[in-house]
XYZ file of C-alpha atoms in Angstrom:
240
model
C -39.208 2.180 15.528
C -38.938 5.023 17.771
C -41.562 5.532 19.770
C -40.462 8.695 21.241
C -40.261 10.614 17.772
C -42.428 13.445 17.446
C -43.003 13.503 13.710
C -43.486 10.091 13.592
C -47.285 10.426 15.450
C -47.969 13.420 13.886
C -47.639 11.794 10.424
C -49.562 8.947 12.289
C -52.302 11.292 12.900
C -52.492 12.704 9.483
C -53.194 9.254 8.003
C -55.561 8.610 10.866
C -57.335 11.891 9.598
C -57.261 11.475 6.068
C -58.893 7.958 6.839
C -61.727 10.102 9.240
C -60.269 7.802 12.093
C -61.172 11.422 13.553
C -60.902 10.527 17.865
C -57.622 8.620 17.161
C -55.972 10.838 15.162
C -56.254 13.396 17.681
C -54.646 10.636 19.982
C -51.818 10.687 17.690
C -51.433 14.425 17.138
C -51.632 14.860 21.384
C -48.947 12.426 21.887
C -46.649 14.377 18.832
C -47.244 17.399 21.371
C -46.581 15.694 24.917
C -43.231 14.879 22.811
C -42.529 18.424 21.228
C -44.551 20.506 23.940
C -43.095 23.789 22.129
C -44.109 23.188 18.459
C -47.226 25.443 17.345
C -48.097 23.372 14.407
C -48.863 20.330 15.817
C -51.106 22.815 18.348
C -52.361 23.730 15.034
C -52.952 20.215 14.164
C -55.023 19.042 16.826
C -56.962 22.369 16.537
C -57.760 21.628 12.912
C -58.619 17.943 13.137
C -60.846 18.783 15.693
C -63.064 20.590 13.501
C -64.076 17.234 12.098
C -64.785 15.280 15.826
C -68.223 13.949 15.717
C -67.169 12.724 19.220
C -66.373 16.269 20.983
C -69.502 18.754 21.176
C -68.960 22.253 19.856
C -68.249 23.638 23.124
C -65.410 21.070 23.583
C -64.279 22.051 20.689
C -63.936 25.673 21.793
C -62.596 25.085 25.120
C -60.052 23.018 23.208
C -59.059 26.096 20.691
C -58.939 28.432 24.286
C -56.596 26.314 25.935
C -54.313 25.338 23.165
C -54.600 29.066 21.954
C -53.148 30.390 25.366
C -50.246 27.783 24.841
C -50.063 28.435 21.402
C -49.063 32.267 22.736
C -46.979 31.222 25.114
C -44.667 29.329 23.002
C -44.501 32.709 21.002
C -44.166 35.323 23.699
C -41.266 33.043 25.567
C -39.253 32.509 22.094
C -38.569 35.984 21.321
C -38.998 39.847 22.296
C -43.015 40.154 21.723
C -43.612 43.603 19.906
C -45.462 46.693 22.148
C -49.155 46.659 21.476
C -49.528 49.293 18.905
C -52.136 52.015 19.669
C -54.963 52.728 17.490
C -53.817 55.535 15.215
C -56.965 57.645 14.025
C -56.569 58.482 10.543
C -57.270 62.067 9.452
C -60.117 62.388 6.910
C -57.775 62.293 3.824
C -56.088 59.492 5.421
C -56.631 55.914 4.852
C -57.153 52.920 6.674
C -54.762 50.980 6.529
C -55.792 46.876 6.594
C -53.434 44.097 6.200
C -54.082 40.520 5.374
C -51.655 37.772 6.662
C -51.920 34.313 5.012
C -49.866 31.419 3.320
C -52.598 30.893 0.551
C -52.687 34.308 -1.541
C -52.021 31.994 -4.613
C -54.397 28.913 -6.627
C -56.542 28.632 -3.829
C -59.795 29.301 -2.337
C -58.140 32.105 -0.142
C -56.574 33.614 -2.811
C -59.286 33.405 -5.598
C -61.672 35.347 -2.849
C -58.918 37.434 -2.050
C -58.469 38.596 -5.836
C -62.543 39.641 -6.077
C -61.964 41.810 -2.884
C -58.626 43.418 -3.746
C -60.137 44.150 -7.036
C -63.070 45.648 -5.566
C -61.625 47.700 -2.603
C -62.612 51.465 -2.170
C -58.982 52.309 -2.775
C -59.886 56.216 -1.782
C -60.414 54.959 1.351
C -58.725 51.865 2.688
C -55.031 51.002 1.728
C -54.388 46.831 1.533
C -50.958 45.565 2.523
C -50.603 41.668 1.818
C -48.232 39.459 4.019
C -47.415 36.103 2.058
C -46.085 33.928 4.572
C -44.576 30.957 2.069
C -42.005 31.301 -0.454
C -42.845 31.658 -4.155
C -46.082 31.870 -5.786
C -47.786 31.134 -8.851
C -49.696 32.997 -11.286
C -52.436 34.038 -9.273
C -49.673 35.308 -6.907
C -48.478 37.431 -9.335
C -51.926 39.079 -9.996
C -53.019 39.912 -6.167
C -49.161 41.352 -6.033
C -50.249 43.740 -8.899
C -53.625 44.720 -6.886
C -52.538 44.826 -3.697
C -50.799 48.933 -2.843
C -47.841 46.918 -0.469
C -47.001 42.754 -0.727
C -44.192 41.842 1.312
C -42.505 38.158 0.436
C -42.225 36.922 4.141
C -41.879 33.449 3.600
C -38.370 32.861 5.099
C -38.741 35.363 7.960
C -39.658 34.539 11.683
C -42.792 35.773 13.404
C -40.687 38.679 14.824
C -39.518 39.701 11.903
C -43.009 39.686 10.198
C -44.626 41.370 13.336
C -42.156 44.129 13.465
C -42.435 44.504 9.825
C -46.556 44.786 10.530
C -45.816 47.580 12.950
C -43.287 49.326 10.867
C -46.067 49.704 8.317
C -48.579 51.022 11.100
C -51.146 48.758 9.865
C -54.594 49.826 11.296
C -56.531 46.167 11.117
C -54.780 43.126 10.708
C -56.620 40.337 9.174
C -55.763 36.566 9.254
C -56.887 34.611 6.818
C -55.187 31.184 7.820
C -56.400 30.340 11.649
C -54.997 27.072 12.346
C -54.555 25.752 8.403
C -51.002 24.929 6.913
C -48.542 27.003 7.239
C -50.315 29.538 9.620
C -47.857 32.436 11.667
C -50.140 32.800 14.750
C -47.031 33.356 16.483
C -47.276 36.742 15.030
C -50.690 37.350 15.940
C -49.121 36.640 19.213
C -47.097 39.655 19.184
C -50.344 42.393 18.530
C -48.271 43.998 16.082
C -51.653 45.979 14.895
C -53.908 47.409 17.407
C -57.312 45.476 15.699
C -56.642 42.079 14.462
C -58.859 39.908 13.024
C -59.505 36.049 11.525
C -61.849 35.823 8.052
C -62.003 33.682 5.214
C -59.141 30.706 5.750
C -60.699 28.664 9.157
C -63.896 28.143 9.828
C -64.110 28.384 13.663
C -62.609 30.234 15.944
C -59.138 31.078 16.721
C -58.696 30.550 20.134
C -56.315 33.332 20.372
C -56.737 35.976 22.821
C -54.435 38.452 20.520
C -57.626 38.212 17.943
C -60.355 40.833 18.328
C -63.072 39.695 15.618
C -63.856 37.289 13.802
C -65.326 38.774 9.940
C -68.168 36.204 9.179
C -71.956 36.552 8.868
C -76.006 35.311 9.899
C -75.358 31.657 8.184
C -71.976 30.509 9.099
C -72.268 31.943 12.481
C -75.895 32.237 13.688
C -76.226 34.891 16.766
C -77.093 32.078 19.195
C -73.620 30.134 18.695
C -71.667 33.327 19.513
C -70.300 31.280 22.600
C -69.115 29.193 20.357
C -65.960 31.856 19.889
C -63.039 33.539 21.688
C -63.451 36.524 19.184
C -66.191 39.201 19.236
C -68.008 38.366 16.058
C -68.704 40.702 13.486
C -71.353 39.810 10.548
C -71.029 41.618 7.323
C -74.411 39.847 5.987
C -75.295 40.081 2.469
């Protein structure tokens, strides 16, 4: 056994978490990040597992997201040249607002099924939808979503820097992340701020902890107003 093998501790963290031994799982994930401090996926694993931690208070979970979110952003912005923050575009009356969706789950997955309804029912006269699918391949639902989007980019093999540059080039007005800290997320893209307004929606139940995300789209049932302090984002509620 190699006690200094980061991926071994990471896998141990998954095994413990799957047994609902969250405190021990978090310790294993934390050891993995000590051994590989530049790994953003390892930091996301801690944050995702923390949502199930009975030994942490909601405020402590938010603080953890804020602290590790800052580390994720530092990792992203020291790897490559960050994309300059875009100024908000003021669309003319005849122009559509460009909304981008960033996700690894535009497939047969709960996020994919919800997005099918959103794409099908949007006001196409007012909004133009850009989808950035961040994993290789797809399935039958992926093909359906492709046919519904105004623009679709398969970005599975691209770096965070390349994806962020593509989003900036598309002049996306609002970039909506659907992954949070779930598997194959691209928080490094968000850290580069390729869009003037960035939001978290649908795929993650808590705060992102990222200063680069301005809003979390939710409602009063999932995010009651008295718990606004548990989010690093401003809560944008779409009740009903």
